[in-house]
mmCIF file with all atom_site columns, C-alpha atoms in Angstrom:
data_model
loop_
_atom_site.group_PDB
_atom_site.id
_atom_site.type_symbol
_atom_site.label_atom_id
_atom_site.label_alt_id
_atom_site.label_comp_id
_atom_site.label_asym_id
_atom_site.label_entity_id
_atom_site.label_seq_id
_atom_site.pdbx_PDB_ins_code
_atom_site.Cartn_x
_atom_site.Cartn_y
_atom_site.Cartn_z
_atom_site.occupancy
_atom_site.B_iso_or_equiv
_atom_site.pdbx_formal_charge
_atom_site.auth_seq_id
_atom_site.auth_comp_id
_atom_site.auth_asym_id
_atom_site.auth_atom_id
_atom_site.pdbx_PDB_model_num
ATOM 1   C CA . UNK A 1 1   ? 58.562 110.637 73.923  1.00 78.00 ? 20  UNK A CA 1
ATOM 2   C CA . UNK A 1 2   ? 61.415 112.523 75.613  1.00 91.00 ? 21  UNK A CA 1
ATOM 3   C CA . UNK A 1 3   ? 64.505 114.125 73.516  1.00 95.00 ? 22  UNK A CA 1
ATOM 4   C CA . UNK A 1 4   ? 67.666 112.166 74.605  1.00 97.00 ? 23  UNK A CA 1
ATOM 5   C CA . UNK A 1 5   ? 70.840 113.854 75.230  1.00 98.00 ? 24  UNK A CA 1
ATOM 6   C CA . UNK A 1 6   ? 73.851 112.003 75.838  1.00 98.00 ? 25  UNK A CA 1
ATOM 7   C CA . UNK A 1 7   ? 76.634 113.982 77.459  1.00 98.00 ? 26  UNK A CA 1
ATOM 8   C CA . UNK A 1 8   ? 80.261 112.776 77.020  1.00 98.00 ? 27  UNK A CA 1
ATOM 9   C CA . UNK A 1 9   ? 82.314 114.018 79.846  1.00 97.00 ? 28  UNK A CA 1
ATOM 10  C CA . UNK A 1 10  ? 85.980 112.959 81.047  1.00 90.00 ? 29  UNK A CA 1
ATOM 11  C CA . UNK A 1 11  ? 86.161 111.603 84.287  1.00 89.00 ? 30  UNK A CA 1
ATOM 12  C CA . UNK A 1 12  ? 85.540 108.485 86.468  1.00 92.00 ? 31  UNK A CA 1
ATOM 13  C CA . UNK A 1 13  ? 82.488 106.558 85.794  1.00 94.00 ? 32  UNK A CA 1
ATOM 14  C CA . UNK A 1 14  ? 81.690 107.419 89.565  1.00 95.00 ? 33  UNK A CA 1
ATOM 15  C CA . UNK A 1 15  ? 80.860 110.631 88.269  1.00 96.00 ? 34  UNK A CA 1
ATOM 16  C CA . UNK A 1 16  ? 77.675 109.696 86.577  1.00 97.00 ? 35  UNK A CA 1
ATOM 17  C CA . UNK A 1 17  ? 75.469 109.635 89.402  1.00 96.00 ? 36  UNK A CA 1
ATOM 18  C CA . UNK A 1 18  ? 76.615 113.533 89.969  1.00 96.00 ? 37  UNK A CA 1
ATOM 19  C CA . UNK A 1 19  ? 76.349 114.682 86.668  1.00 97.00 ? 38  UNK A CA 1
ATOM 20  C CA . UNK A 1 20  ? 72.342 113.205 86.745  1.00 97.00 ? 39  UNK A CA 1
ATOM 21  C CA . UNK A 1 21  ? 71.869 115.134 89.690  1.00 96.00 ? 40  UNK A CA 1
ATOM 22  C CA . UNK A 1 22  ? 73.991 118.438 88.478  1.00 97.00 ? 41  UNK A CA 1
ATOM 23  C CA . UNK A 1 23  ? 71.443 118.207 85.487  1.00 96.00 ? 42  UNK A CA 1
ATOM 24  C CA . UNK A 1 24  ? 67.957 117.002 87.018  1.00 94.00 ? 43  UNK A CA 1
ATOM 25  C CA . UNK A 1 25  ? 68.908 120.639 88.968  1.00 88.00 ? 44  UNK A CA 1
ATOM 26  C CA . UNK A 1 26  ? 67.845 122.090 84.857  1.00 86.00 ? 45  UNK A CA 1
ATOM 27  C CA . UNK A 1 27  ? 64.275 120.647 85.134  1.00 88.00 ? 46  UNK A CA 1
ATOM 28  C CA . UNK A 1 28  ? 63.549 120.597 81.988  1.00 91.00 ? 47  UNK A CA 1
ATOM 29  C CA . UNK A 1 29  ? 60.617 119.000 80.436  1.00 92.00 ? 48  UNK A CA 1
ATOM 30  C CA . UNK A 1 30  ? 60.671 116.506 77.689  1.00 93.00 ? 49  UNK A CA 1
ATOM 31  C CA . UNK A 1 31  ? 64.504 115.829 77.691  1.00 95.00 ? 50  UNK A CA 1
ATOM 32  C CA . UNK A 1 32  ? 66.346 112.971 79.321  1.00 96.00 ? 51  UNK A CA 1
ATOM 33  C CA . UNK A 1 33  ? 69.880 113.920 80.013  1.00 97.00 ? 52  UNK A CA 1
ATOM 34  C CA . UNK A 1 34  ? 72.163 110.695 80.150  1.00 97.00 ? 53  UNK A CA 1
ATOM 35  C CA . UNK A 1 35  ? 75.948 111.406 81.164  1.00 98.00 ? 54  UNK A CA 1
ATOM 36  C CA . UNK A 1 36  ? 78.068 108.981 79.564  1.00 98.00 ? 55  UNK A CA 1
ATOM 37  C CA . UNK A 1 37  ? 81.740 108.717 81.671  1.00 97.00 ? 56  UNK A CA 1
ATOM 38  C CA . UNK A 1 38  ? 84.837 108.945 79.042  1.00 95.00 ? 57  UNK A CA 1
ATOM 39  C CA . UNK A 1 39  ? 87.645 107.339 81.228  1.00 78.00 ? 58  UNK A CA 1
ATOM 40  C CA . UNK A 1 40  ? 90.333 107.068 78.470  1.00 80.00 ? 59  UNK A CA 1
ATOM 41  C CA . UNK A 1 41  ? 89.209 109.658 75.795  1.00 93.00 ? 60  UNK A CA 1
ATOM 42  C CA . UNK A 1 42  ? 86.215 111.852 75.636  1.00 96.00 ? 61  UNK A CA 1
ATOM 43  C CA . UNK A 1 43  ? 86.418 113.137 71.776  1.00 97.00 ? 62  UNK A CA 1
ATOM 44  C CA . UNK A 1 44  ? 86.977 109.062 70.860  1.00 96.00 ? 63  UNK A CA 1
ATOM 45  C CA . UNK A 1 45  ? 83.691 107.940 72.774  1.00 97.00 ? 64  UNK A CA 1
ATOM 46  C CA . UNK A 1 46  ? 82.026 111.169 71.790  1.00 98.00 ? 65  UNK A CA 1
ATOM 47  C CA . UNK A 1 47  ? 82.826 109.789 68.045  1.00 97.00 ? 66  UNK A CA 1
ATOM 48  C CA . UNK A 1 48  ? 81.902 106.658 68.574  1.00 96.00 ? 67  UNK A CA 1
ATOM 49  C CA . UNK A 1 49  ? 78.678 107.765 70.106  1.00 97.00 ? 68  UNK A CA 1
ATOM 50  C CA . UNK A 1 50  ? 77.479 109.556 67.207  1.00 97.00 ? 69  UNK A CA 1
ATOM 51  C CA . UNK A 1 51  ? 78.063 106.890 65.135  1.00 96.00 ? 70  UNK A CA 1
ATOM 52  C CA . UNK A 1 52  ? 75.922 104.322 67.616  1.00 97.00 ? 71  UNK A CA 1
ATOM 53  C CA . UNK A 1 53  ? 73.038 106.828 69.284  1.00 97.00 ? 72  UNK A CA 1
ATOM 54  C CA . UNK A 1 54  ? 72.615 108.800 65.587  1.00 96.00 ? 73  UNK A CA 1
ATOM 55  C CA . UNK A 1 55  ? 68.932 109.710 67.320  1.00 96.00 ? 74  UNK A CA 1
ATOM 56  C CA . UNK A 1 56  ? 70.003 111.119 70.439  1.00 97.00 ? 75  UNK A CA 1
ATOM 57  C CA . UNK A 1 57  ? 71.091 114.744 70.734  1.00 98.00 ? 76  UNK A CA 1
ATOM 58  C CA . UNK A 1 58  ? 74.973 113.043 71.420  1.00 98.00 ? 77  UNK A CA 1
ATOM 59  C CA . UNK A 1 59  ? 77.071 116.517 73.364  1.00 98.00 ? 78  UNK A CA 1
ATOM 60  C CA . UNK A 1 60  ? 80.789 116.367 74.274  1.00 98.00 ? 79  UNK A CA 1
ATOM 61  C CA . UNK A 1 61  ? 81.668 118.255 78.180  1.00 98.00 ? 80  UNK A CA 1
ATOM 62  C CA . UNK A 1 62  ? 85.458 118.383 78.808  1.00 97.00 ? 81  UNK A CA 1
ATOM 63  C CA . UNK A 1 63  ? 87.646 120.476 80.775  1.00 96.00 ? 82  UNK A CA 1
ATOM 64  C CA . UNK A 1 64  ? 89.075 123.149 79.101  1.00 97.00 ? 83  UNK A CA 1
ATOM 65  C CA . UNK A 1 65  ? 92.119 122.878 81.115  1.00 96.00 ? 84  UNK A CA 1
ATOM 66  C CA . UNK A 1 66  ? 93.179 126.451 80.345  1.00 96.00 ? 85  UNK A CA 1
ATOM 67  C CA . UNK A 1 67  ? 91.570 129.849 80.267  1.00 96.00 ? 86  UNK A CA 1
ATOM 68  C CA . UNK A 1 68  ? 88.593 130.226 77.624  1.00 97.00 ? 87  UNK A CA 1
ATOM 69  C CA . UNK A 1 69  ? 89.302 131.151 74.011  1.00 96.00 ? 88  UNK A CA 1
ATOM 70  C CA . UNK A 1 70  ? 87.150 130.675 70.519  1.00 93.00 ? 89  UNK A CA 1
ATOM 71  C CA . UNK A 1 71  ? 89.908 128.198 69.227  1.00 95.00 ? 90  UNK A CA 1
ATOM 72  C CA . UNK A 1 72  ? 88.821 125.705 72.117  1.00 96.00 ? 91  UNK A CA 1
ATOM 73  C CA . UNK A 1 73  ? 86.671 124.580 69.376  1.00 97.00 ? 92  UNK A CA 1
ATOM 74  C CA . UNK A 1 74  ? 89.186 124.058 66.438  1.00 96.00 ? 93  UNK A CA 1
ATOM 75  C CA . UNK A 1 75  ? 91.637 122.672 68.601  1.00 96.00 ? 94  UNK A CA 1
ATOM 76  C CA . UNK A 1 76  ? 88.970 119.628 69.312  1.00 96.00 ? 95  UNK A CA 1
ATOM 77  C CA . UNK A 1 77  ? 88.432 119.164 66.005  1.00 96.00 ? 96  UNK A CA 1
ATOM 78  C CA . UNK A 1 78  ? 92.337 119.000 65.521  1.00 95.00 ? 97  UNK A CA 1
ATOM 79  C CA . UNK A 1 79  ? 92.576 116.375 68.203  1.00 93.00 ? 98  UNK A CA 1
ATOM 80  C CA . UNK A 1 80  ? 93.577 112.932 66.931  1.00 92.00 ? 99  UNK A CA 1
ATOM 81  C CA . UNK A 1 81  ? 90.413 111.279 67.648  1.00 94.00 ? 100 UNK A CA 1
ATOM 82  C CA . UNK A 1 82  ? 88.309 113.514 65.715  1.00 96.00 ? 101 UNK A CA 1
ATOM 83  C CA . UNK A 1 83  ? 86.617 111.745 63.017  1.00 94.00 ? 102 UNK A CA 1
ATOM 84  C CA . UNK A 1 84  ? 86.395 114.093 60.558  1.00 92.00 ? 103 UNK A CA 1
ATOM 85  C CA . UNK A 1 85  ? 83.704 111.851 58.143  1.00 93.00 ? 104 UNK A CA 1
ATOM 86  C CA . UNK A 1 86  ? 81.611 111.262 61.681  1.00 93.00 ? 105 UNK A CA 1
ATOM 87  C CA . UNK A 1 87  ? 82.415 115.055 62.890  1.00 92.00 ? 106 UNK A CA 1
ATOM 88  C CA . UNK A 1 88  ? 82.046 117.590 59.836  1.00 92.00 ? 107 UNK A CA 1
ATOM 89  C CA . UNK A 1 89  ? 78.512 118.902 60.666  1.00 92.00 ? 108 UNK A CA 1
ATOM 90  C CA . UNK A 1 90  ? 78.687 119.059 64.293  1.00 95.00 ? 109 UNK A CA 1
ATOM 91  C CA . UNK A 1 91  ? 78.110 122.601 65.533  1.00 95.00 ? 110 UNK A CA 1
ATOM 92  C CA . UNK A 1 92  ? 80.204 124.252 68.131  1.00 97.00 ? 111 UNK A CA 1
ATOM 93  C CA . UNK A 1 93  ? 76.529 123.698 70.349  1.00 96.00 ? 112 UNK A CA 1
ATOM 94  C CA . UNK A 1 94  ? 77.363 120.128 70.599  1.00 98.00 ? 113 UNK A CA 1
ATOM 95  C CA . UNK A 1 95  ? 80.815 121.096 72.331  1.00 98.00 ? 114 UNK A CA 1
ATOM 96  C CA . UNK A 1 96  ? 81.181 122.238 75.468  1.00 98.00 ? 115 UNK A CA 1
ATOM 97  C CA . UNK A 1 97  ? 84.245 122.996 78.148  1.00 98.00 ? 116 UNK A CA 1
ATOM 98  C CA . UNK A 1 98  ? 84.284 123.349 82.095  1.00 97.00 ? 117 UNK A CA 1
ATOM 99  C CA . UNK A 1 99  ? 86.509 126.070 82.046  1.00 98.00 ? 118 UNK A CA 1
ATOM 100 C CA . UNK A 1 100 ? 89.254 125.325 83.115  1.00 98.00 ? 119 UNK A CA 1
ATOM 101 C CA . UNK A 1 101 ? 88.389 121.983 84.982  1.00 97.00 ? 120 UNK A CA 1
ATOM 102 C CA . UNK A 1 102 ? 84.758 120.173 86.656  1.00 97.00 ? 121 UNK A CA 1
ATOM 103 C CA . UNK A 1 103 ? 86.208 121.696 90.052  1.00 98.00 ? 122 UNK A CA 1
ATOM 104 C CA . UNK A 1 104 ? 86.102 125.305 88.716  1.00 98.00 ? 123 UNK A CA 1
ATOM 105 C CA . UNK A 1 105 ? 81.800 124.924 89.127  1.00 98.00 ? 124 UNK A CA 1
ATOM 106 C CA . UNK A 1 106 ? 82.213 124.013 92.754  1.00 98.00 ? 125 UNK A CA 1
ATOM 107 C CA . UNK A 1 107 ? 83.746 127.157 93.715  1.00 98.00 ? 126 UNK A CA 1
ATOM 108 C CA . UNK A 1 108 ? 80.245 129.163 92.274  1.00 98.00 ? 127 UNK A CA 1
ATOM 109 C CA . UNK A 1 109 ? 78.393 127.655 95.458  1.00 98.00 ? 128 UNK A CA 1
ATOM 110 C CA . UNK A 1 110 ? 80.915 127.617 98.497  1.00 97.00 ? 129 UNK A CA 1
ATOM 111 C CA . UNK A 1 111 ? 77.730 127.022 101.094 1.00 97.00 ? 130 UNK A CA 1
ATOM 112 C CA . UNK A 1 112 ? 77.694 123.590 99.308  1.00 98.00 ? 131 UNK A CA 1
ATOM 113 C CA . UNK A 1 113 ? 81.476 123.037 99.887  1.00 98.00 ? 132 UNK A CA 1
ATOM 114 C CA . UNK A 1 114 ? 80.747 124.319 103.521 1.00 98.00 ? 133 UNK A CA 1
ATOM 115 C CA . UNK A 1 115 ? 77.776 121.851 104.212 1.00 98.00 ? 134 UNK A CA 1
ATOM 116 C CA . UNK A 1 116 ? 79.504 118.903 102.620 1.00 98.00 ? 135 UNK A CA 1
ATOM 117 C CA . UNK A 1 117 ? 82.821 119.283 104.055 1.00 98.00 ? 136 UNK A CA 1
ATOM 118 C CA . UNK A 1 118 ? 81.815 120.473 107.621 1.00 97.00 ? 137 UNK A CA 1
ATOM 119 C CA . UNK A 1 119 ? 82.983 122.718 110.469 1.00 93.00 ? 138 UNK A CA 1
ATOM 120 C CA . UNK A 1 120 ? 87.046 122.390 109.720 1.00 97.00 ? 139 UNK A CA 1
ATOM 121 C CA . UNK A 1 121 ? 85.913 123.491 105.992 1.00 98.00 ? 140 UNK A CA 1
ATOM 122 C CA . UNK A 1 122 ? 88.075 126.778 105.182 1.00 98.00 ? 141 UNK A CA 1
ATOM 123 C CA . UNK A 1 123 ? 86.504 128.670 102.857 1.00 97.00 ? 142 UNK A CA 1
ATOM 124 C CA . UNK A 1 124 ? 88.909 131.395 102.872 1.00 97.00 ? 143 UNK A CA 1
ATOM 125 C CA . UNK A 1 125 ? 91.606 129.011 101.787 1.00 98.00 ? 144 UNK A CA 1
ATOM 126 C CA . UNK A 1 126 ? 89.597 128.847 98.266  1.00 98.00 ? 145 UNK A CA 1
ATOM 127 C CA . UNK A 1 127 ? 90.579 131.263 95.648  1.00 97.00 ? 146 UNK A CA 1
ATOM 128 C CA . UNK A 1 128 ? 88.858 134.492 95.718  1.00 93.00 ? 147 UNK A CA 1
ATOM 129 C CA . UNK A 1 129 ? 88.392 135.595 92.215  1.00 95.00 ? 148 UNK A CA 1
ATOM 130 C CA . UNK A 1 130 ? 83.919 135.362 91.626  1.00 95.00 ? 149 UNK A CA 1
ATOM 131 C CA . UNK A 1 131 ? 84.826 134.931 88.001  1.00 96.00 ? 150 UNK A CA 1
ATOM 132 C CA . UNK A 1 132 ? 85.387 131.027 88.182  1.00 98.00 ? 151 UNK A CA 1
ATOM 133 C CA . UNK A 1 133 ? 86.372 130.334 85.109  1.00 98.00 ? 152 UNK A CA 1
ATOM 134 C CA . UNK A 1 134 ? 89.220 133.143 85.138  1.00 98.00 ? 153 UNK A CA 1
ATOM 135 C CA . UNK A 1 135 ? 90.656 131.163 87.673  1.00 98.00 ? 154 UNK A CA 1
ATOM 136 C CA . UNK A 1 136 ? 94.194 128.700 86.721  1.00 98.00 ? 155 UNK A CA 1
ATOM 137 C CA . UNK A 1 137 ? 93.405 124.822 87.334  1.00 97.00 ? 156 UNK A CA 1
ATOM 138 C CA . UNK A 1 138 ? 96.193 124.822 89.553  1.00 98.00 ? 157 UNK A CA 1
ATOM 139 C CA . UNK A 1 139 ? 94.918 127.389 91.908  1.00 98.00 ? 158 UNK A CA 1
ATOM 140 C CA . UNK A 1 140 ? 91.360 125.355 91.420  1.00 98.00 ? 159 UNK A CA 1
ATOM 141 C CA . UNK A 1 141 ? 92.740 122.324 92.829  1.00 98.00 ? 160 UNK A CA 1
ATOM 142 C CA . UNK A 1 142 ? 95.152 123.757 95.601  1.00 98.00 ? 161 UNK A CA 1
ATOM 143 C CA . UNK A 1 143 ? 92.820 125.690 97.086  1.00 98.00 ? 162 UNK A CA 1
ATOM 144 C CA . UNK A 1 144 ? 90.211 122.902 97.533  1.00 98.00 ? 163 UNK A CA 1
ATOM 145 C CA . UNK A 1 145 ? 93.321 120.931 98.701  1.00 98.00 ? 164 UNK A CA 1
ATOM 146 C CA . UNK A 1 146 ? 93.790 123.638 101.177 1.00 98.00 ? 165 UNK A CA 1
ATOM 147 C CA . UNK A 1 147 ? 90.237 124.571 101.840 1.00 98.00 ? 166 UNK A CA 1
ATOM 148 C CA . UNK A 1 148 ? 90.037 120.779 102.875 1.00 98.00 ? 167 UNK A CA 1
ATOM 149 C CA . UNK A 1 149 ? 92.876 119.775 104.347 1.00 97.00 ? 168 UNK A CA 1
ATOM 150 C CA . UNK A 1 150 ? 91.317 119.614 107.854 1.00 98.00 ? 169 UNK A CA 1
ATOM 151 C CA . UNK A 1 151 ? 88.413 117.900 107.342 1.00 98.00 ? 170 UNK A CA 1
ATOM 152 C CA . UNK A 1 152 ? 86.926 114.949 108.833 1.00 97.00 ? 171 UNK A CA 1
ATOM 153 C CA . UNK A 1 153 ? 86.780 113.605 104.757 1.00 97.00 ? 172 UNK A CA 1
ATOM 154 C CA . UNK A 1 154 ? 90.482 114.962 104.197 1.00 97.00 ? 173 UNK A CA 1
ATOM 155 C CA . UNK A 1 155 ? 91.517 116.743 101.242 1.00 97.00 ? 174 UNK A CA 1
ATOM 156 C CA . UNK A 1 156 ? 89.131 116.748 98.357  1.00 98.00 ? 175 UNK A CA 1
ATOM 157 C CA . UNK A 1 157 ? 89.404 113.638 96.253  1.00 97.00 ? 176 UNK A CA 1
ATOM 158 C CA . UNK A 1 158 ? 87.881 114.016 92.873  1.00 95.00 ? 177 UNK A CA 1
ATOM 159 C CA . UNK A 1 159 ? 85.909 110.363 93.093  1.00 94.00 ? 178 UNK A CA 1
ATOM 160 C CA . UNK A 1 160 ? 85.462 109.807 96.390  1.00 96.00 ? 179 UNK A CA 1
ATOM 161 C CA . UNK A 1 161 ? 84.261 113.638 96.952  1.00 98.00 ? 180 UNK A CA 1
ATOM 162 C CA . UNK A 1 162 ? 83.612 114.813 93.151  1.00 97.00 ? 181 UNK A CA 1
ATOM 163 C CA . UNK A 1 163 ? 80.122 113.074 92.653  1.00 97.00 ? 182 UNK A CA 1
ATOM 164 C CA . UNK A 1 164 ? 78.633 114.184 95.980  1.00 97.00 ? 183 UNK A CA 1
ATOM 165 C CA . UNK A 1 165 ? 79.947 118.086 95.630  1.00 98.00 ? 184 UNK A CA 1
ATOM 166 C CA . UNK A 1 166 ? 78.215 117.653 91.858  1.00 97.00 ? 185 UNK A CA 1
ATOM 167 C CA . UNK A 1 167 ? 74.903 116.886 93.713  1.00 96.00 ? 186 UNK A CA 1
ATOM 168 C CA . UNK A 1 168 ? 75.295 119.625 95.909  1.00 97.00 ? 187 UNK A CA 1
ATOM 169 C CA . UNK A 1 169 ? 76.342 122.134 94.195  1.00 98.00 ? 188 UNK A CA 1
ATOM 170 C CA . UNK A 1 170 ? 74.176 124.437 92.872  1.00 97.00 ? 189 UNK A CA 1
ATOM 171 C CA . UNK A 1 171 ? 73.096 124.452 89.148  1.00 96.00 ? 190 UNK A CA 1
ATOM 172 C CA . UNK A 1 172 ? 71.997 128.525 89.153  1.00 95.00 ? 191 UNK A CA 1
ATOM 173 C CA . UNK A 1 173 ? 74.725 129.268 90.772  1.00 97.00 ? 192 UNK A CA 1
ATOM 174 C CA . UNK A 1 174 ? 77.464 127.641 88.193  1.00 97.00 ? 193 UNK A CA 1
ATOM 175 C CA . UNK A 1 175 ? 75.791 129.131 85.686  1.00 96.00 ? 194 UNK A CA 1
ATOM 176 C CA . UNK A 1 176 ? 75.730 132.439 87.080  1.00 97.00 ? 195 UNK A CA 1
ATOM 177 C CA . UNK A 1 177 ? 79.964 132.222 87.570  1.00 97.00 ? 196 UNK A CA 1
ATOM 178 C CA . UNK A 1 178 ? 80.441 130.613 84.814  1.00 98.00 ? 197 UNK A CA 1
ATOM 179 C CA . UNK A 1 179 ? 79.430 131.363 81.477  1.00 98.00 ? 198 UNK A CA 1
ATOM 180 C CA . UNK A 1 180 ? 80.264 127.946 79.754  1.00 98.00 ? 199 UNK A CA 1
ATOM 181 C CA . UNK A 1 181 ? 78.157 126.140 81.954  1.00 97.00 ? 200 UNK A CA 1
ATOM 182 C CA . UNK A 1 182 ? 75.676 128.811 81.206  1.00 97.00 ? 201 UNK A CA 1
ATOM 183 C CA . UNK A 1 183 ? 75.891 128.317 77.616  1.00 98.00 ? 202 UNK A CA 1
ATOM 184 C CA . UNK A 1 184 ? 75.468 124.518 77.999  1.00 97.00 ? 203 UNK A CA 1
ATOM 185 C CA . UNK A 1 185 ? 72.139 124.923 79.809  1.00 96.00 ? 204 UNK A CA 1
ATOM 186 C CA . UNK A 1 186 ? 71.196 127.580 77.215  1.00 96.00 ? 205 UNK A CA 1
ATOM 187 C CA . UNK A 1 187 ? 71.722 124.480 74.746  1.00 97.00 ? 206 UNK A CA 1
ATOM 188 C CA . UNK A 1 188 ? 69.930 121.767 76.849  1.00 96.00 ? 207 UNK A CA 1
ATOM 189 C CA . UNK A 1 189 ? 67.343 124.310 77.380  1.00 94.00 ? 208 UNK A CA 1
ATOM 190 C CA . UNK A 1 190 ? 66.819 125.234 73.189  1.00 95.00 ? 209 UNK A CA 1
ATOM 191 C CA . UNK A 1 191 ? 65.504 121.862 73.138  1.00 94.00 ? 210 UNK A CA 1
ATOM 192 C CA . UNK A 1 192 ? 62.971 121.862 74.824  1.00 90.00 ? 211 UNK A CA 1
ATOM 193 C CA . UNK A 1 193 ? 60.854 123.567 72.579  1.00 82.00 ? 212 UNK A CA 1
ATOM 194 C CA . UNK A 1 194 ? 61.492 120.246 70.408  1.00 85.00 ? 213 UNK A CA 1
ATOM 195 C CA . UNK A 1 195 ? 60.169 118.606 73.068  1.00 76.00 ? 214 UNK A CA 1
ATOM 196 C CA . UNK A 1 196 ? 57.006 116.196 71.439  1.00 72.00 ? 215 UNK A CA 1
#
């Protein structure tokens, strides 16, 4: 019987379908990965999910919205919706950030952003900077703005473009620009080993 993870993310529930794909990307034998969309409040659902899937391997994902720092961690756990009864022995492995947003990760595989987005695709409109997650959310989303402001699909649109550029993209890639999403597959991959 597979291990079931249950990923909490923020976003539209249109972003399911690209989170599935993002993740089938890991292979991984012996783990089903279900992405569970957190519209109003991931850390509330995240809660609430430990409470109601106590077998599955339950794992928050939200943006970081902000460089990367080690009090990332205590500042979810300060957050109003943390249950601290539900919450005391989860492990920072269970908590994980796209640093600083989701749209950071498409900038580790531009070719994707190229193919999807087409001919009038600027690429040199994106910001520069390899290290991804070093990169300001604000310069994240104006240069995809920018990148795709000529397009036949317009400027990027987090639900009408998000959940296809998730497919896309490139899992090896993220990972190699970005070392949270690293550390999340290094998690999803540590189980596999508990695989039955």
């Amino acid at each position: 019987m597979a291990i079931a993870v249950r990923v909490y993310f923020e976003g539209d529930r249109s972003l399911r379908i690209g989170f599935s794909k993002f993740f089938e990307g890991l292979r991984l034998p012996g783990i089903r990965i279900a992405p569970v969309p957190c519209k109003a409040n991931a850390i509330a659902d995240f809660m609430s999910g430990l409470k109601s899937y106590p077998e599955a391997v339950n794992v928050l994902l939200i943006d970081a919205e902000k460089p990367y720092a080690a009090n990332l961690f205590q500042e979810v756990r300060q957050h109003d919706h943390w249950d601290y009864a539900t919450g005391s022995n989860i492990s920072d492995d269970r908590i994980h950030f796209m640093v600083q947003v989701m749209e950071s990760w498409f900038l580790a595989d531009k070719q994707a952003l190229s193919a999807y987005y087409g001919r009038a695709f600027s690429a040199n409109r994106l910001p520069a900077n390899s290290a991804i997650e070093e990169i300001p959310k604000d310069d994240v989303l104006s240069g995809l703005a920018e990148a795709t402001r000529a397009t036949t699909k317009g400027r990027y649109h987090k639900t009408n473009h998000g959940p296809r550029l998730l497919e896309a993209i490139d899992p090896a890639k993220v990972c190699a620009a970005a070392p949270n999403c690293s550390r999340l597959f290094d998690f999803l991959n540590s189980l596999v080993s508990q695989s039955p």
